[in-house]
Short mmCIF file of C-alpha atoms in Angstrom, two decimals:
data_model
loop_
_atom_site.label_atom_id
_atom_site.label_comp_id
_atom_site.label_asym_id
_atom_site.label_seq_id
_atom_site.Cartn_x
_atom_site.Cartn_y
_atom_site.Cartn_z
CA UNK A 23 2.16 -7.52 -28.46
CA UNK A 24 0.11 -5.73 -25.75
CA UNK A 25 -0.69 -7.96 -22.76
CA UNK A 26 -3.40 -7.58 -20.27
CA UNK A 27 -2.67 -9.37 -16.93
CA UNK A 28 -4.88 -9.92 -13.80
CA UNK A 29 -3.71 -7.74 -10.84
CA UNK A 30 -6.10 -9.43 -8.52
CA UNK A 31 -9.94 -9.52 -9.08
CA UNK A 32 -10.11 -5.79 -8.92
CA UNK A 33 -6.88 -4.97 -10.92
CA UNK A 34 -5.83 -5.14 -14.56
CA UNK A 35 -2.05 -4.43 -15.61
CA UNK A 36 -1.98 -3.42 -19.27
CA UNK A 37 1.85 -4.11 -20.56
CA UNK A 38 2.79 -2.46 -23.62
CA UNK A 39 6.59 -2.71 -23.30
CA UNK A 40 8.21 -4.05 -26.29
CA UNK A 41 12.09 -3.88 -26.26
CA UNK A 42 13.44 -0.44 -25.19
CA UNK A 43 11.56 2.40 -23.60
CA UNK A 44 9.15 3.87 -26.34
CA UNK A 45 8.05 7.41 -26.10
CA UNK A 46 5.09 6.86 -28.40
CA UNK A 47 3.85 4.03 -26.30
CA UNK A 48 4.15 6.06 -23.22
CA UNK A 49 1.90 8.92 -24.67
CA UNK A 50 -0.56 6.33 -25.61
CA UNK A 51 -0.53 5.09 -21.93
CA UNK A 52 -1.17 8.60 -20.57
CA UNK A 53 -4.01 9.10 -23.25
CA UNK A 54 -5.53 5.74 -22.07
CA UNK A 55 -5.21 6.60 -18.55
CA UNK A 56 -6.88 10.10 -18.95
CA UNK A 57 -9.73 8.30 -21.02
CA UNK A 58 -10.15 5.59 -18.24
CA UNK A 59 -10.32 8.35 -15.50
CA UNK A 60 -13.63 9.71 -17.12
CA UNK A 61 -15.35 6.29 -16.45
CA UNK A 62 -17.21 6.13 -13.32
CA UNK A 63 -16.51 2.37 -12.79
CA UNK A 64 -12.71 2.97 -12.89
CA UNK A 65 -11.26 3.61 -9.34
CA UNK A 66 -7.89 4.78 -10.54
CA UNK A 67 -5.20 4.35 -13.06
CA UNK A 68 -1.43 4.22 -12.28
CA UNK A 69 0.45 4.73 -15.29
CA UNK A 70 4.01 2.84 -15.20
CA UNK A 71 6.69 2.90 -17.58
CA UNK A 72 5.02 1.64 -20.92
CA UNK A 73 2.46 -0.06 -18.80
CA UNK A 74 -0.79 0.98 -16.92
CA UNK A 75 -2.49 -0.36 -13.78
CA UNK A 76 -6.19 -0.04 -13.63
CA UNK A 77 -8.21 -0.56 -10.40
CA UNK A 78 -11.85 -1.02 -10.00
CA UNK A 79 -14.43 -2.46 -7.47
CA UNK A 80 -15.05 -6.26 -8.41
CA UNK A 81 -18.09 -6.19 -6.30
CA UNK A 82 -19.80 -3.76 -8.73
CA UNK A 83 -17.84 -4.34 -11.80
CA UNK A 84 -17.40 -7.46 -13.99
CA UNK A 85 -13.51 -7.98 -14.44
CA UNK A 86 -14.01 -9.18 -17.88
CA UNK A 87 -16.03 -6.15 -18.91
CA UNK A 88 -13.46 -3.99 -17.58
CA UNK A 89 -10.69 -5.88 -19.32
CA UNK A 90 -12.89 -5.36 -22.71
CA UNK A 91 -13.13 -1.73 -21.88
CA UNK A 92 -9.46 -1.28 -21.26
CA UNK A 93 -8.44 -3.10 -24.61
CA UNK A 94 -10.78 -0.98 -26.53
CA UNK A 95 -9.64 2.27 -25.18
CA UNK A 96 -5.99 1.31 -25.64
CA UNK A 97 -6.54 0.24 -29.12
CA UNK A 98 -8.25 3.66 -30.03
CA UNK A 99 -5.72 5.70 -27.97
CA UNK A 100 -3.38 7.94 -29.95
CA UNK A 101 0.06 9.19 -28.85
CA UNK A 102 -1.25 12.79 -27.99
CA UNK A 103 0.97 15.54 -27.00
CA UNK A 104 0.37 16.44 -23.50
CA UNK A 105 0.82 19.91 -22.00
CA UNK A 106 4.49 19.89 -20.61
CA UNK A 107 6.11 22.30 -18.24
CA UNK A 108 9.89 22.56 -17.87
CA UNK A 109 11.05 22.43 -14.41
CA UNK A 110 14.55 23.38 -13.51
CA UNK A 111 16.18 21.20 -10.69
CA UNK A 112 19.35 22.76 -8.89
CA UNK A 113 21.61 20.02 -7.75
CA UNK A 114 24.77 19.80 -5.60
CA UNK A 115 26.58 16.99 -7.23
CA UNK A 116 29.16 14.62 -5.65
CA UNK A 117 30.98 14.73 -2.29
CA UNK A 118 28.98 13.80 0.73
CA UNK A 119 25.61 14.32 -1.22
CA UNK A 120 26.67 12.15 -4.17
CA UNK A 121 28.43 9.26 -2.85
CA UNK A 122 27.99 7.00 -5.87
CA UNK A 123 29.40 9.70 -8.24
CA UNK A 124 32.74 7.83 -8.61
CA UNK A 125 31.18 4.55 -9.02
CA UNK A 126 28.86 5.65 -11.71
CA UNK A 127 31.85 7.35 -13.53
CA UNK A 128 33.74 4.32 -13.45
CA UNK A 129 30.89 2.25 -14.86
CA UNK A 130 30.38 4.86 -17.66
CA UNK A 131 34.29 5.03 -18.26
CA UNK A 132 33.96 8.78 -17.85
CA UNK A 133 35.60 11.37 -15.33
CA UNK A 134 33.22 12.56 -12.45
CA UNK A 135 33.01 15.96 -14.30
CA UNK A 136 31.99 14.28 -17.53
CA UNK A 137 29.39 12.19 -15.77
CA UNK A 138 27.78 15.23 -14.09
CA UNK A 139 27.71 17.01 -17.54
CA UNK A 140 26.11 13.86 -19.05
CA UNK A 141 23.47 13.90 -16.19
CA UNK A 142 22.83 17.74 -16.90
CA UNK A 143 22.70 17.51 -20.58
CA UNK A 144 19.67 15.29 -20.53
CA UNK A 145 16.18 16.62 -21.21
CA UNK A 146 14.15 14.39 -19.16
CA UNK A 147 10.37 13.45 -19.23
CA UNK A 148 8.20 12.33 -16.26
CA UNK A 149 7.07 9.02 -17.58
CA UNK A 150 5.53 7.75 -14.28
CA UNK A 151 4.85 8.78 -10.66
CA UNK A 152 4.98 6.30 -7.98
CA UNK A 153 6.58 3.95 -5.55
CA UNK A 154 6.85 6.59 -2.94
CA UNK A 155 4.59 9.84 -2.68
CA UNK A 156 5.96 12.21 -5.43
CA UNK A 157 8.73 9.97 -6.79
CA UNK A 158 9.13 10.46 -10.62
CA UNK A 159 10.44 8.06 -13.10
CA UNK A 160 12.49 10.28 -15.60
CA UNK A 161 13.13 8.99 -19.02
CA UNK A 162 15.94 10.43 -21.25
CA UNK A 163 18.91 9.46 -19.25
CA UNK A 164 22.12 9.33 -21.28
CA UNK A 165 22.60 5.67 -22.17
CA UNK A 166 26.15 5.60 -20.82
CA UNK A 167 24.73 6.15 -17.37
CA UNK A 168 22.22 3.35 -17.52
CA UNK A 169 23.87 1.58 -14.62
CA UNK A 170 21.68 -1.33 -13.06
CA UNK A 171 20.23 -0.83 -9.51
CA UNK A 172 22.37 -2.06 -6.66
CA UNK A 173 21.93 -5.56 -5.86
CA UNK A 174 20.92 -4.84 -2.30
CA UNK A 175 19.08 -1.62 -1.71
CA UNK A 176 20.53 0.91 0.76
CA UNK A 177 18.17 0.91 3.84
CA UNK A 178 18.11 4.89 3.92
CA UNK A 179 18.50 7.20 1.13
CA UNK A 180 17.98 10.80 2.20
CA UNK A 181 15.14 13.16 0.93
CA UNK A 182 16.27 15.03 -2.03
CA UNK A 183 18.96 12.74 -3.32
CA UNK A 184 19.32 12.86 -6.88
CA UNK A 185 19.30 9.24 -8.07
CA UNK A 186 19.75 7.13 -11.25
CA UNK A 187 18.91 3.48 -11.65
CA UNK A 188 17.92 0.97 -14.36
CA UNK A 189 18.17 3.44 -17.10
CA UNK A 190 16.11 6.06 -15.43
CA UNK A 191 16.70 9.32 -13.38
CA UNK A 192 14.90 10.31 -10.44
CA UNK A 193 14.82 12.34 -7.06
CA UNK A 194 13.99 11.18 -3.52
CA UNK A 195 10.70 12.83 -2.26
CA UNK A 196 11.19 11.54 1.25
CA UNK A 197 13.73 9.49 3.00
CA UNK A 198 13.34 5.86 2.23
CA UNK A 199 15.32 2.59 1.14
CA UNK A 200 16.44 2.68 -2.43
CA UNK A 201 18.43 0.57 -4.75
CA UNK A 202 19.22 3.58 -7.04
CA UNK A 203 22.62 5.29 -7.27
CA UNK A 204 23.23 8.77 -5.70
CA UNK A 205 24.74 11.41 -7.72
CA UNK A 206 23.82 14.51 -5.79
CA UNK A 207 21.32 16.44 -3.66
CA UNK A 208 18.53 18.94 -4.43
CA UNK A 209 16.50 20.99 -1.83
CA UNK A 210 13.44 21.17 -3.97
CA UNK A 211 10.38 19.95 -2.17
CA UNK A 212 8.99 17.35 -4.38
CA UNK A 213 6.00 16.33 -2.49
CA UNK A 214 3.93 18.04 0.39
CA UNK A 215 0.58 16.29 1.24
CA UNK A 216 -0.71 19.78 2.34
CA UNK A 217 -0.24 21.65 -0.89
CA UNK A 218 -3.12 22.15 -3.18
CA UNK A 219 -1.31 20.12 -5.58
CA UNK A 220 0.93 17.79 -3.56
CA UNK A 221 3.40 16.53 -6.12
CA UNK A 222 5.88 19.27 -7.79
CA UNK A 223 5.70 17.28 -11.11
CA UNK A 224 3.23 16.19 -13.38
CA UNK A 225 3.21 13.25 -15.93
CA UNK A 226 4.75 14.71 -19.20
CA UNK A 227 6.64 17.47 -17.58
CA UNK A 228 10.18 18.19 -18.90
CA UNK A 229 13.02 18.27 -16.21
CA UNK A 230 16.54 19.67 -16.42
CA UNK A 231 19.17 19.29 -13.75
CA UNK A 232 21.60 22.19 -13.41
CA UNK A 233 24.45 22.89 -10.81
CA UNK A 234 23.07 24.52 -7.62
CA UNK A 235 24.72 27.81 -7.26
CA UNK B 28 -11.32 12.33 25.11
CA UNK B 29 -8.94 9.47 25.48
CA UNK B 30 -5.34 9.47 26.43
CA UNK B 31 -2.82 6.83 25.24
CA UNK B 32 -0.83 5.31 28.11
CA UNK B 33 1.71 3.16 26.26
CA UNK B 34 3.91 4.19 23.52
CA UNK B 35 5.02 2.18 20.25
CA UNK B 36 6.30 2.90 16.94
CA UNK B 37 3.72 0.58 15.35
CA UNK B 38 0.21 1.58 16.70
CA UNK B 39 -1.32 3.97 14.22
CA UNK B 40 -4.75 5.65 13.38
CA UNK B 41 -6.31 3.90 10.40
CA UNK B 42 -9.48 4.08 8.28
CA UNK B 43 -9.89 2.75 4.51
CA UNK B 44 -6.96 4.72 3.40
CA UNK B 45 -6.25 6.47 0.30
CA UNK B 46 -7.27 4.40 -2.62
CA UNK B 47 -7.41 7.52 -4.96
CA UNK B 48 -4.06 8.94 -4.38
CA UNK B 49 -2.12 6.06 -5.61
CA UNK B 50 -1.61 8.03 -8.82
CA UNK B 51 0.38 10.51 -6.78
CA UNK B 52 2.60 7.78 -5.59
CA UNK B 53 0.72 7.69 -2.17
CA UNK B 54 0.36 4.36 -0.64
CA UNK B 55 -3.26 2.88 -0.49
CA UNK B 56 -2.70 2.56 3.25
CA UNK B 57 -5.67 1.87 5.53
CA UNK B 58 -6.51 -0.82 8.19
CA UNK B 59 -4.67 -4.03 7.50
CA UNK B 60 -7.69 -5.87 8.53
CA UNK B 61 -10.42 -3.84 7.24
CA UNK B 62 -13.22 -6.24 8.18
CA UNK B 63 -12.24 -5.98 11.84
CA UNK B 64 -12.25 -2.11 11.69
CA UNK B 65 -15.59 -2.29 10.01
CA UNK B 66 -16.97 -4.74 12.84
CA UNK B 67 -15.93 -2.07 15.27
CA UNK B 68 -17.50 0.59 13.61
CA UNK B 69 -20.82 -1.26 12.94
CA UNK B 70 -21.05 -1.99 16.67
CA UNK B 71 -20.87 1.82 17.71
CA UNK B 72 -23.30 2.69 14.67
CA UNK B 73 -20.49 4.57 13.03
CA UNK B 74 -19.78 5.11 9.36
CA UNK B 75 -18.02 1.81 8.53
CA UNK B 76 -14.80 3.31 7.45
CA UNK B 77 -14.46 5.75 10.56
CA UNK B 78 -10.85 6.05 11.81
CA UNK B 79 -9.85 3.75 14.71
CA UNK B 80 -6.64 2.56 16.20
CA UNK B 81 -4.84 -0.36 14.72
CA UNK B 82 -2.97 -2.23 17.61
CA UNK B 83 0.13 -4.35 16.89
CA UNK B 84 2.26 -3.62 20.01
CA UNK B 85 1.00 -4.99 23.39
CA UNK B 86 0.14 -4.39 26.05
CA UNK B 87 -1.84 -1.45 25.01
CA UNK B 88 -3.56 0.84 27.51
CA UNK B 89 -5.78 3.64 27.11
CA UNK B 90 -7.37 5.97 29.72
CA UNK B 91 -10.80 7.45 29.16
CA UNK B 92 -11.14 11.00 30.36
CA UNK B 93 -15.05 11.17 29.40
CA UNK B 94 -17.72 8.68 28.95
CA UNK B 95 -16.98 7.08 25.73
CA UNK B 96 -18.39 4.09 23.87
CA UNK B 97 -15.88 1.87 22.28
CA UNK B 98 -15.34 -1.55 20.56
CA UNK B 99 -12.33 -3.85 20.33
CA UNK B 100 -12.17 -6.11 17.39
CA UNK B 101 -9.76 -8.29 15.42
CA UNK B 102 -7.29 -10.27 17.30
CA UNK B 103 -8.27 -12.50 20.23
CA UNK B 104 -6.46 -10.35 22.78
CA UNK B 105 -7.47 -10.52 26.57
CA UNK B 106 -9.18 -6.92 27.07
CA UNK B 107 -10.11 -5.68 30.26
CA UNK B 108 -11.88 -2.38 31.31
CA UNK B 109 -10.40 -1.76 34.66
CA UNK B 110 -11.27 -5.39 36.07
CA UNK B 111 -13.97 -6.20 33.66
CA UNK B 112 -12.91 -8.77 30.95
CA UNK B 113 -14.45 -8.11 27.69
CA UNK B 114 -15.19 -10.82 25.17
CA UNK B 115 -13.95 -10.82 21.52
CA UNK B 116 -15.68 -8.23 19.08
CA UNK B 117 -17.18 -6.34 22.11
CA UNK B 118 -18.68 -2.75 22.35
CA UNK B 119 -19.27 -1.22 25.82
CA UNK B 120 -19.25 2.33 27.31
CA UNK B 121 -16.38 3.36 29.53
CA UNK B 122 -16.96 5.70 32.40
CA UNK B 123 -14.52 8.63 32.92
CA UNK B 124 -11.47 7.58 34.79
CA UNK B 125 -11.53 3.95 33.56
CA UNK B 126 -8.65 2.25 31.76
CA UNK B 127 -8.63 -0.16 28.96
CA UNK B 128 -5.79 -2.87 28.64
CA UNK B 129 -5.12 -5.14 25.68
CA UNK B 130 -2.78 -7.78 26.26
CA UNK B 131 -0.75 -9.84 23.71
CA UNK B 132 -3.16 -11.66 21.36
CA UNK B 133 -3.79 -15.46 21.97
CA UNK B 134 -4.84 -15.75 18.20
CA UNK B 135 -4.21 -13.09 15.48
CA UNK B 136 -1.73 -10.37 15.47
CA UNK B 137 -3.62 -7.00 15.34
CA UNK B 138 -6.52 -5.51 17.44
CA UNK B 139 -8.75 -2.52 16.42
CA UNK B 140 -10.09 0.06 18.95
CA UNK B 141 -12.79 1.96 17.42
CA UNK B 142 -14.56 4.91 19.28
CA UNK B 143 -18.05 6.24 18.85
CA UNK B 144 -18.06 8.86 16.24
CA UNK B 145 -14.75 7.89 14.98
CA UNK B 146 -11.51 9.55 15.73
CA UNK B 147 -11.07 13.26 15.04
CA UNK B 148 -7.80 13.75 13.20
CA UNK B 149 -7.71 16.09 10.08
CA UNK B 150 -8.27 14.08 6.83
CA UNK B 151 -5.18 14.34 4.37
CA UNK B 152 -5.44 13.52 0.81
CA UNK B 153 -8.99 12.09 1.46
CA UNK B 154 -8.23 9.85 4.44
CA UNK B 155 -7.45 9.84 8.35
CA UNK B 156 -5.06 6.91 8.09
CA UNK B 157 -1.52 7.41 9.21
CA UNK B 158 1.20 7.11 6.29
CA UNK B 159 4.35 6.52 8.24
CA UNK B 160 6.42 6.55 5.26
CA UNK B 161 5.05 9.79 4.00
CA UNK B 162 4.78 11.34 7.59
CA UNK B 163 1.12 12.41 7.20
CA UNK B 164 -2.26 11.47 8.26
CA UNK B 165 -3.37 10.11 11.57
CA UNK B 166 -1.77 12.13 14.43
CA UNK B 167 0.89 14.16 12.92
CA UNK B 168 1.77 11.62 10.48
CA UNK B 169 3.36 9.51 13.28
CA UNK B 170 2.50 6.44 15.63
CA UNK B 171 0.71 6.98 18.87
CA UNK B 172 2.77 7.67 21.78
CA UNK B 173 2.30 7.78 25.46
CA UNK B 174 0.05 10.87 26.67
CA UNK B 175 -1.25 11.44 23.11
CA UNK B 176 -4.86 12.70 23.68
CA UNK B 177 -7.47 12.01 21.02
CA UNK B 178 -11.15 12.97 20.68
CA UNK B 179 -14.00 11.85 18.48
CA UNK B 180 -16.01 13.30 15.68
CA UNK B 181 -19.64 12.99 17.07
CA UNK B 182 -21.29 12.12 20.43
CA UNK B 183 -18.87 10.04 22.28
CA UNK B 184 -21.59 7.50 23.93
CA UNK B 185 -24.21 5.24 22.25
CA UNK B 186 -27.22 3.72 24.08
CA UNK B 187 -26.22 0.07 24.81
CA UNK B 188 -26.40 -2.41 27.81
CA UNK B 189 -24.20 -1.67 30.65
CA UNK B 190 -22.21 -4.68 30.32
CA UNK B 191 -21.78 -4.07 26.51
CA UNK B 192 -22.79 -6.24 23.54
CA UNK B 193 -21.09 -8.04 20.65
CA UNK B 194 -20.89 -10.35 17.84
CA UNK B 195 -21.72 -14.04 18.36
CA UNK B 196 -19.42 -14.69 15.23
CA UNK B 197 -16.37 -12.78 15.34
CA UNK B 198 -14.11 -12.07 12.44
CA UNK B 199 -12.26 -15.32 11.56
CA UNK B 200 -8.60 -15.49 12.54
CA UNK B 201 -5.99 -17.84 11.05
CA UNK B 202 -5.68 -21.24 12.87
CA UNK B 203 -2.47 -21.73 14.49
CA UNK B 204 -1.47 -24.68 12.03
CA UNK B 205 -1.36 -22.29 9.13
CA UNK B 206 -2.90 -19.62 7.13
CA UNK B 207 -4.41 -20.62 3.85
CA UNK B 208 -4.15 -17.81 1.19
CA UNK B 209 -6.17 -17.71 -2.08
CA UNK B 210 -4.38 -16.12 -4.91
CA UNK B 211 -4.99 -15.16 -8.69
CA UNK B 212 -1.96 -15.75 -11.21
CA UNK B 213 -0.22 -12.28 -11.68
CA UNK B 214 1.69 -11.10 -14.72
CA UNK B 215 4.89 -13.13 -14.71
CA UNK B 216 3.24 -16.37 -13.18
CA UNK B 217 3.77 -18.31 -16.51
CA UNK B 218 7.54 -17.30 -16.73
CA UNK B 219 8.18 -19.17 -13.41
CA UNK B 220 9.45 -22.71 -14.00
CA UNK B 221 6.88 -25.55 -13.65
CA UNK B 222 8.86 -26.82 -10.60
CA UNK B 223 8.78 -23.44 -9.05
CA UNK B 224 5.17 -23.07 -9.53
CA UNK B 225 4.71 -26.66 -7.87
CA UNK B 226 6.90 -25.31 -5.09
CA UNK B 227 4.91 -22.18 -4.88
CA UNK B 228 1.82 -24.12 -3.92
CA UNK B 229 3.26 -27.04 -2.06
CA UNK B 230 5.66 -25.18 0.31
CA UNK B 231 4.58 -24.45 3.84
CA UNK B 232 5.99 -20.73 3.69
CA UNK B 233 7.19 -19.39 6.98
CA UNK B 234 6.27 -15.74 7.73
CA UNK B 235 9.51 -14.05 8.75
CA UNK B 236 10.01 -11.02 11.24
CA UNK B 237 10.44 -8.92 8.30
CA UNK B 238 6.73 -8.07 8.22
CA UNK B 239 5.30 -4.70 8.53
CA UNK B 240 2.56 -2.42 6.92
CA UNK B 241 4.69 -2.20 3.76
CA UNK B 242 5.24 -6.07 3.20
CA UNK B 243 5.43 -9.54 4.54
CA UNK B 244 8.46 -11.56 3.51
CA UNK B 245 8.14 -15.29 3.58
CA UNK B 246 10.76 -18.06 3.74
CA UNK B 247 10.63 -21.45 2.03
CA UNK B 248 13.30 -24.24 1.63
CA UNK B 249 13.35 -23.94 -2.21
CA UNK B 250 13.84 -20.76 -3.94
CA UNK B 251 11.18 -19.75 -6.88
CA UNK B 252 12.95 -19.51 -10.20
CA UNK B 253 12.21 -17.86 -13.56
CA UNK B 254 12.71 -20.01 -16.74
CA UNK B 255 14.23 -16.98 -18.41
CA UNK B 256 15.78 -13.77 -17.14
CA UNK B 257 13.30 -10.77 -17.05
CA UNK B 258 13.96 -7.16 -16.82
CA UNK B 259 10.64 -5.37 -16.07
CA UNK B 260 9.75 -1.45 -16.32
CA UNK B 261 8.44 -0.16 -13.11
CA UNK B 262 4.66 -0.71 -12.93
CA UNK B 263 1.90 0.00 -10.70
CA UNK B 264 1.44 -2.84 -7.98
CA UNK B 265 -1.40 -3.22 -5.44
CA UNK B 266 -1.65 -4.50 -1.93
CA UNK B 267 -1.74 -8.19 -2.13
CA UNK B 268 0.92 -8.56 -4.88
CA UNK B 269 3.36 -11.54 -4.50
CA UNK B 270 6.69 -10.28 -5.75
CA UNK B 271 9.73 -12.75 -6.13
CA UNK B 272 12.99 -10.81 -6.10
CA UNK B 273 16.09 -12.61 -7.45
CA UNK B 274 16.57 -14.62 -4.10
CA UNK B 275 13.45 -16.50 -4.76
CA UNK B 276 11.65 -15.79 -1.71
CA UNK B 277 8.33 -14.23 -2.02
CA UNK B 278 7.46 -10.81 -0.64
CA UNK B 279 3.63 -9.98 -0.14
CA UNK B 280 2.94 -6.37 -0.63
CA UNK B 281 0.70 -5.07 2.05
CA UNK B 282 -1.50 -1.83 2.69
CA UNK B 283 1.54 0.62 2.85
CA UNK B 284 3.40 -0.98 -0.07
CA UNK B 285 5.05 1.11 -2.57
CA UNK B 286 2.76 2.00 -5.55
CA UNK B 287 5.36 0.84 -8.09
CA UNK B 288 7.65 -1.76 -8.22
CA UNK B 289 9.98 -3.92 -10.52
CA UNK B 290 10.01 -7.45 -9.53
CA UNK B 291 8.35 -10.36 -11.12
CA UNK B 292 5.06 -10.97 -9.66
CA UNK B 293 3.84 -14.59 -9.35
CA UNK B 294 0.41 -13.93 -7.93
CA UNK B 295 -1.96 -11.65 -6.18
CA UNK B 296 -3.66 -12.41 -2.94
CA UNK B 297 -7.52 -12.03 -2.99
CA UNK B 298 -8.81 -9.03 -0.66
CA UNK B 299 -10.47 -11.35 1.77
CA UNK B 300 -7.43 -13.48 2.47
CA UNK B 301 -5.14 -10.39 2.74
CA UNK B 302 -6.70 -9.57 6.10
CA UNK B 303 -6.14 -13.10 7.18
CA UNK B 304 -2.26 -12.89 6.44
CA UNK B 305 -2.32 -9.49 8.34
CA UNK B 306 -3.48 -11.64 11.45
CA UNK B 307 -0.84 -14.19 10.87
CA UNK B 308 1.89 -14.25 13.46
CA UNK B 309 5.75 -14.40 12.77
CA UNK B 310 6.89 -17.95 12.36
CA UNK B 311 3.47 -19.34 11.36
CA UNK B 312 3.23 -21.40 8.12
CA UNK B 313 1.39 -19.79 5.01
CA UNK B 314 -0.19 -21.81 2.12
CA UNK B 315 -0.96 -20.56 -1.20
CA UNK B 316 -3.76 -21.97 -3.28
CA UNK B 317 -4.58 -20.57 -6.82
CA UNK B 318 -8.27 -20.06 -7.76
CA UNK B 319 -10.02 -18.62 -10.72
CA UNK B 320 -10.97 -15.09 -11.19
CA UNK B 321 -14.67 -16.09 -11.33
CA UNK B 322 -14.31 -17.91 -7.79
CA UNK B 323 -12.39 -14.64 -6.49
CA UNK B 324 -15.27 -12.48 -7.57
CA UNK B 325 -17.73 -14.78 -5.93
CA UNK B 326 -15.84 -14.79 -2.58
CA UNK B 327 -15.47 -11.01 -2.64
CA UNK B 328 -19.27 -10.56 -3.40
CA UNK B 329 -20.14 -12.85 -0.76
CA UNK B 330 -18.00 -11.02 1.77
CA UNK B 331 -19.59 -7.78 0.76
CA UNK B 332 -22.99 -9.26 1.02
CA UNK B 333 -22.46 -10.81 4.45
CA UNK B 334 -21.00 -7.33 5.76
CA UNK B 335 -24.33 -5.66 4.53
CA UNK B 336 -26.27 -8.57 6.18
CA UNK B 337 -24.38 -7.95 9.44
CA UNK B 338 -24.86 -4.28 9.42
CA UNK B 339 -28.63 -4.63 9.04
CA UNK B 340 -28.65 -7.43 11.72
CA UNK B 341 -27.01 -4.89 14.21
CA UNK B 342 -29.25 -2.25 13.25
CA UNK B 343 -32.35 -4.49 14.05
CA UNK B 344 -30.79 -5.75 17.19
CA UNK B 345 -30.20 -2.31 18.43
CA UNK B 346 -33.74 -1.44 18.22
CA UNK B 347 -34.63 -4.41 20.25
CA UNK B 348 -32.00 -4.18 22.95
CA UNK B 349 -33.44 -3.50 26.30
CA UNK B 350 -31.43 -1.03 28.31
#
C-alpha cells in the first residue's frame, strides 16, 4: 500500500497513508526519518502526516539507489515509542481572538462553551512540523471539530492564533496566510530562530490546551 | 562599506539558503537564480555560496564608501558605474564615492550584486539568506532599505583590470517568446484526467502578477481536473513542486515556499529550469515538458560539471590577466 513518488530528481515522497490517520504508521514514519538522518547521503527528511519526504543531492547520489534504501528502511522500521514531553498551552478562547468559534460550534452542533471544552479535552500529539517555521500538525482533535479548511485562506492570521483545520489542531508561530479556523490565541513563543532550539515543540510531544488565567 | 540608495520591500540578501532547516518548518530559501549568484561569486574569487543582493525592484542604486570589487550577474539590466556602462555578468572595482545603478531588465527578472568577500551579516540557522516570512536572516530579517549600510567579510578588493572583466557566456535567460520548463511527474500526476495531462503540456501558461519568492501562480484557458476527488494529508514539499489547487490553475512553489502543503501535485520542475522560471517576467508564456528521471539527473550533473569547469577556467584566466 505504501507508495514512493518522485519529488524532483533529488527528492522522494513516501506516502503510507491508508484511510484515516494512523498513529502506528506515524511512529514508523518517525523511526524511518531518524534512521535515514544517520545516512551521509541523505540531505534531510521531512516527516509529514503519515508520509515522509527525503531529499538528497542527485549529482552525487543515484535516485534509484536512494529509493531502494528508503523502501528497505521503511520496511524494517518499527513503531517505536518516542520520548514525549507534555507541553501545556494557555489559550484565550473566543471573542476578538477566536473569530471562528461560533462557526465551528455551529458546524459541530455544540455550544461555544462545549466547543472550547472539546478542544481542551484533547490530548494532542505533534505528528509533523512544517509549512512555516515552528508550525505543528497536532493529531488527536475531537472528530466533531474536524471542520474542513476555509475555501479561500485568510491573507493574514496573527501569530499565536490557536487554529483547527482538516481534522488537525495547530498554532500560528508567525503571522501568515492560513485557511484554518481560529478558536483563540496563545502568547507562547512557538519559534525563535535565535534560541538554541528554535522550535518550542518536538515530534511526538504531547500538547494540552488550557484556558489562560 | 556600501550604502543602499533605493528602498524596496523585495530586494534581499541571499546565499544558498537553509536546506538543513526544513525539518523545523523553515523555508529552504536562498537565491532564486542560484547560477547567477554563483557566477558573481566565481568572478570575485569568493566562496560560491557567499551572500549577495537579489535585486527584483529597479532602478537599484548603491553607493561605494570604500574601494570595493563587485559583480553584477543574472538579468540583463543596463548597469552603470557612475557613467561607465558595464557589460552583462561583469566584475569591476569601484572607487570610493562611485555609484552603481541598475535599471529595469531588458531580459530576465532578477539581478545579483555580489561583493568581494561576500556580505557580512550574521548567519542564522546556517545561512545569511533573508527569510522575509520568518523575519530573520539577511539584514534584520527584512528587505534592504534606503540608507542601509553593509560591509563585506574579507578584503574588499580583488586584483583585476581597471575596466573589469566578465563572462563571454552569461547565464542563459528565458527568451521573450516563452520559458520552457522541464518537469518530472509528481505524486498525484496519474490522478489527473488524461485530458488535463494533455492540457498541462499543450497550454502556453501565463505567469500572473501573483509571483514572488514563495510561489508563482500560472493561468491557462483550461483548468486541470482530477479524475477522482483527493483528500491528502499534509506532506513535505520542495521548491519546484507544481501544485494544483481546486481551481485547476497551477502554482509553482519557489525558494521561500512553505515546507509542507496539502494540494495535489502534478509535477516538479527540475532545479536548472526553476532558475529560468525565476527569470521569467509577469505575462510571459510558460511551457511544461515532462522528461524522465534519468534525463533530469543527466541535466543536473551536466550543470554541476559545467559550473566546476567555469570555476577552473576563471581561476586559470585570473593567473593570466595582465593588470
